XYZ file of C-alpha atoms in Angstrom:
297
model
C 1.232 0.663 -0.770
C 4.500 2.187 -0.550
C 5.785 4.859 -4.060
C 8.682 4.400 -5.436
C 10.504 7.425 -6.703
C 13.665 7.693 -9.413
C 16.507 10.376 -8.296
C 14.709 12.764 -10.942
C 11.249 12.012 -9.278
C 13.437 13.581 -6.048
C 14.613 16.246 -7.714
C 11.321 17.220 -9.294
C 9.687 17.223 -6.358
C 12.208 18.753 -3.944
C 14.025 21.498 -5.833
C 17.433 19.623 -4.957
C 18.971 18.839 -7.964
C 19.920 14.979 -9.005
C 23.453 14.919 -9.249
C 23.367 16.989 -5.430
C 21.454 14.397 -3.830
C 23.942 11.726 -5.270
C 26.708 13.886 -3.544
C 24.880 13.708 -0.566
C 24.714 10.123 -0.444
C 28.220 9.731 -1.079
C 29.430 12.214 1.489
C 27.269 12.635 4.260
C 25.569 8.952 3.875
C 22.080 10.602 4.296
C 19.738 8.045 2.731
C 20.599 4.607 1.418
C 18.616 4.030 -1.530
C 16.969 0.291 -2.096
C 17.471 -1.779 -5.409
C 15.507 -3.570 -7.776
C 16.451 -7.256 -8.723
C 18.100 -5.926 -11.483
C 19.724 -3.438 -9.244
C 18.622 -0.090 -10.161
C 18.414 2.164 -7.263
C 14.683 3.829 -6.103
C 13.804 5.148 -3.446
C 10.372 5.244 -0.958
C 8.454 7.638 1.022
C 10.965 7.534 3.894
C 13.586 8.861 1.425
C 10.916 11.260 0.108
C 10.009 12.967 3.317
C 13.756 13.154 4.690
C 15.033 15.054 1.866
C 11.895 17.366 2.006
C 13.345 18.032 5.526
C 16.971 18.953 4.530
C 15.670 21.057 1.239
C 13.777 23.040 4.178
C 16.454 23.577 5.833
C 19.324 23.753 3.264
C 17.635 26.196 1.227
C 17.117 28.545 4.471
C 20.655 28.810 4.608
C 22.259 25.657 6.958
C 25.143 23.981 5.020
C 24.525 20.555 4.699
C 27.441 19.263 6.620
C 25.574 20.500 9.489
C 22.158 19.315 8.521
C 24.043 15.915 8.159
C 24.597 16.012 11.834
C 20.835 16.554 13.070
C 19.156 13.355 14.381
C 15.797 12.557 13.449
C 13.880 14.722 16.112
C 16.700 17.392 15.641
C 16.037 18.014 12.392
C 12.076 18.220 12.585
C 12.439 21.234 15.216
C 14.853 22.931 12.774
C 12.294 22.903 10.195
C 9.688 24.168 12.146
C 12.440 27.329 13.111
C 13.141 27.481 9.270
C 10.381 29.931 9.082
C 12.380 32.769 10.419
C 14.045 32.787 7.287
C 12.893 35.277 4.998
C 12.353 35.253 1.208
C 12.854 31.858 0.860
C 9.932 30.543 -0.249
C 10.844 27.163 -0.991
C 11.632 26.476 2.462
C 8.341 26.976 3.628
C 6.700 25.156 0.291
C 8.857 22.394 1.539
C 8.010 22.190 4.971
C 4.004 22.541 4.327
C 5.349 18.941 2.328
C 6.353 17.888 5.061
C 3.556 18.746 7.544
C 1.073 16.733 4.157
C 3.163 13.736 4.674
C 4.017 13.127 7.788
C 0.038 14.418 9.520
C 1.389 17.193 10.782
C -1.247 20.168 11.821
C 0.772 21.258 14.172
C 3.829 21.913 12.119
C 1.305 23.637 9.150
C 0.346 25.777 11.537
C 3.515 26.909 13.043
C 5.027 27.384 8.967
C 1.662 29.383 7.992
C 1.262 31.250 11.368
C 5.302 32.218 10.625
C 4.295 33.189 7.073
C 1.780 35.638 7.935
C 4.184 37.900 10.598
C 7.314 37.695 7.963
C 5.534 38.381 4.783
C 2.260 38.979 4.907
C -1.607 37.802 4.543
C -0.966 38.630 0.492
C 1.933 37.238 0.003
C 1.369 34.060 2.134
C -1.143 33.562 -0.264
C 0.070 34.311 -3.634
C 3.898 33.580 -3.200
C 3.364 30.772 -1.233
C 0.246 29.135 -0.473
C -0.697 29.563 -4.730
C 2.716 27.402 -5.670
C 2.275 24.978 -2.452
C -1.384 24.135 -3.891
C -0.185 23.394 -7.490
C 2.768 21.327 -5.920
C -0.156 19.370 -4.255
C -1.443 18.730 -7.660
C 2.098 17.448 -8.843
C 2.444 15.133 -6.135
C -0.490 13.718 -6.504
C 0.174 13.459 -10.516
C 3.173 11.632 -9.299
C 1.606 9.306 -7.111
C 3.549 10.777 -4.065
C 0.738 11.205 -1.991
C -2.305 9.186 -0.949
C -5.918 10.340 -0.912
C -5.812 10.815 2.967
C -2.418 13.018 2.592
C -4.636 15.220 0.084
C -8.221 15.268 2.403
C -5.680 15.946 5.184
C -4.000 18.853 4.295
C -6.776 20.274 1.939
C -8.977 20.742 4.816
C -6.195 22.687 7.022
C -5.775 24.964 3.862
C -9.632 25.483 3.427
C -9.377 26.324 7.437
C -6.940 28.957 6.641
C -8.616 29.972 3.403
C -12.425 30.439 4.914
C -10.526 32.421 7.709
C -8.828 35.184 5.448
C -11.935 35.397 3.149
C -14.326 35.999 6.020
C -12.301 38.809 7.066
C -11.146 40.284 3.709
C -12.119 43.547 3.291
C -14.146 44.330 0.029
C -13.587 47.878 -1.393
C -16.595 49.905 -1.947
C -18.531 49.217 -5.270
C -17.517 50.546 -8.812
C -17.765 50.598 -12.371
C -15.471 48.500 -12.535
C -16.637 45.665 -10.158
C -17.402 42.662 -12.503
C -19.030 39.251 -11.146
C -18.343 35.557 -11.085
C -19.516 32.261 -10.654
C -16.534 29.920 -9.095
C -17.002 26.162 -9.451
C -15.826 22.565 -9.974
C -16.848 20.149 -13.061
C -19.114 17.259 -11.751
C -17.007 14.261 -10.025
C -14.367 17.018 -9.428
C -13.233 17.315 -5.773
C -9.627 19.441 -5.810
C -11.014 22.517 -4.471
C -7.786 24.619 -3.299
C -6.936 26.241 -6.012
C -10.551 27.265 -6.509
C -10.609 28.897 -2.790
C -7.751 30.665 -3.355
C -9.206 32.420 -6.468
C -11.680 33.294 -4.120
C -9.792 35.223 -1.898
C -7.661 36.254 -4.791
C -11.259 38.201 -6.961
C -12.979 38.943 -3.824
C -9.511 40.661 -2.808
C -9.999 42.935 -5.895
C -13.320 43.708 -5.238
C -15.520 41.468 -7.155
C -18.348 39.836 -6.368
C -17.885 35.854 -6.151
C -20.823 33.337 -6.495
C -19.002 30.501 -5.099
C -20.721 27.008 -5.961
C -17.742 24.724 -5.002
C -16.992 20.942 -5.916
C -18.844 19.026 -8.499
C -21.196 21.329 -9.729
C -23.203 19.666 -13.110
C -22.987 22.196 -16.063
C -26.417 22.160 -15.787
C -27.109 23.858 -12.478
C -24.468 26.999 -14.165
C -27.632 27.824 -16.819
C -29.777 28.231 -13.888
C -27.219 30.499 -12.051
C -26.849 32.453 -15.052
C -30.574 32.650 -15.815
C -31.116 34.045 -11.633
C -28.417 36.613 -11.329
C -27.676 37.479 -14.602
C -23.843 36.716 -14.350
C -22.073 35.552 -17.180
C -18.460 34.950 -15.865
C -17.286 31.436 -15.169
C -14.132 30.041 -13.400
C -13.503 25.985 -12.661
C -10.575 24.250 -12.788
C -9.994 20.473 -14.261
C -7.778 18.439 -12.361
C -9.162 15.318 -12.579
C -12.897 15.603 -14.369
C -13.786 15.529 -16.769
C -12.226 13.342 -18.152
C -9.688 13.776 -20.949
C -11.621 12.011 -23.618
C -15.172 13.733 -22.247
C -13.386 17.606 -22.808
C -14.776 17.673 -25.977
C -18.353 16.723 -24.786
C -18.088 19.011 -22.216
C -17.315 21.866 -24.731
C -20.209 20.898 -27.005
C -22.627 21.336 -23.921
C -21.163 24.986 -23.234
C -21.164 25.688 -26.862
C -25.213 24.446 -26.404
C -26.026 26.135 -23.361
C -24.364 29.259 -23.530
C -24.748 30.099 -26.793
C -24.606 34.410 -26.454
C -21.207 36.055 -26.805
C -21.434 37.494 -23.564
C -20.701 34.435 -21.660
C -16.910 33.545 -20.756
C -15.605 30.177 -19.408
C -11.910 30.542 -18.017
C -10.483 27.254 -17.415
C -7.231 25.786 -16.046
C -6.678 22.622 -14.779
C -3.640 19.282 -15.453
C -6.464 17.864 -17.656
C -5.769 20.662 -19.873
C -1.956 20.231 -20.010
C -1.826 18.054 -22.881
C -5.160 18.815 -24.300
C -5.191 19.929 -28.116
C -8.173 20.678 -30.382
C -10.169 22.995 -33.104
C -13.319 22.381 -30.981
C -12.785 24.905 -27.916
C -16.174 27.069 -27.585
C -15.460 30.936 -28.620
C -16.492 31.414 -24.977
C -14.162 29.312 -23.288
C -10.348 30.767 -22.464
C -7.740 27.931 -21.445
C -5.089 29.118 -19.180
C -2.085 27.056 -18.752
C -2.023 27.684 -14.640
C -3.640 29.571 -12.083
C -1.119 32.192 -12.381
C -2.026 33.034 -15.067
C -6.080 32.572 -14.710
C -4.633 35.407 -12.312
C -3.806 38.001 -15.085
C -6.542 37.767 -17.041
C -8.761 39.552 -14.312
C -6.414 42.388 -14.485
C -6.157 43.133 -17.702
């Protein structure tokens, strides 16, 4: 079934602000939108994808009066050149959209091959790759993307992911190494941001126990119990669910009753999520970002 998007659902999810697009429209006749019955304007996937293509390419520095003049197969080969432009990370956020949408491994691997020569294995992956995989999680919020658009590009980004790890290069032990267990709530399948805090601890020189998707909390007490570590990371994006938070809580509370243990969480389920009952070992973090700083401090 074919989304339907308002002008601010466009400008939400393509960085291009509302009253621009309008412009746009008027001037360079670049999409038509459709109306309702009642004849208020929406737009569709179509819309979606082509202004994904000209925020690649308008925010790497074309004007738009020339973008305006690209045909359809024109303007797919000048995103896939938009790489060259450097320090413009929304161009390339943009055109891994693109590649999500549209099927496209052969234009994610062209934007993320690009990304590592220009800026970097690290900065691919933090300045880049770490916003792309929340934007995932807003379009599918948003209902802008379809369960095979997710399983589609989350397995080209675990491809990439599994790649770097396997060849990151783990400085020599310390004091200061600490240990972690990495997981996913049961029923909870989202597992990019959870691979990139992978990369990101094992980067730093910690050791990672990494259990993956929908792990019950019960198999984490027998982890613990084996090797002794006491440091948990999951994120919530769609389990538990909001109502069974609490529940949740009241099994950590339960099962992991010593002060030494620590739960860091993040996760959309948490974005609206208020209550006196959060575990003293549990530490909500509003985004990965900054999950990020508390291993740092």
């Amino acid at each position: 079934m074919e989304s339907k998007y308002s002008i601010k659902d466009l400008e939400k999810l393509s960085g291009i602000k509302a009253h621009t697009l309008r412009a746009w429209e008027q001037r360079y006749q670049l999409i038509e939108p459709k109306r309702t019955d009642t004849n208020i304007r929406y737009y569709i996937d179509e819309h979606l994808k082509k202004i994904l293509n000209i925020a690649v390419l308008v925010k790497s520095g074309m004007r738009i009066s020339k973008v305006a003049e690209l045909g359809p197969e024109e303007l797919r080969a000048a995103v896939i050149d938009a790489g060259r432009y450097q320090g413009n990370y929304e161009s390339q956020i943009n055109a891994f959209k693109i590649a999500m949408l549209e099927y496209d491994e052969y234009l994610f691997d062209s934007i993320f091959n690009k990304c590592l020569i220009q800026f970097g294995t690290e900065e691919t992956l933090s300045r880049i790759m770490g916003k792309f995989i929340q934007e995932v999680g807003l379009l599918w919020q948003a209902g802008a993307i379809s369960v095979s658009n997710e399983h589609f590009i989350s397995n080209l980004v675990k491809q990439k992911l599994f790649a770097i790890i396997d060849q990151t290069i783990i400085p020599q032990k310390s004091d200061k190494r600490k240990s972690y267990v990495l997981y996913l709530p049961a029923d909870e399948l989202h597992e990019l941001g959870l691979l990139y805090l992978y990369y990101y601890l094992k980067k730093l020189g910690n050791r990672v126990i990494y259990l993956g998707q929908s792990v019950p909390i019960e198999y984490l007490k027998e982890v613990a119990d084996k090797t002794q570590v006491d440091q948990f990371i999951s994120i919530f994006t769609t389990n538990p669910h909001f109502e069974e938070i609490d529940i949740y809580f009241q099994k950590i509370g339960e099962m992991f009753n010593k002060d030494n243990y620590r739960f860091f969480l993040t996760g959309m389920q948490f974005h609206n999520y208020e209550t006196d009952g959060i575990p003293s070992q549990v530490e909500i973090c509003p985004d990965i970002e900054s999950l990020k700083k508390t291993f740092i401090r």
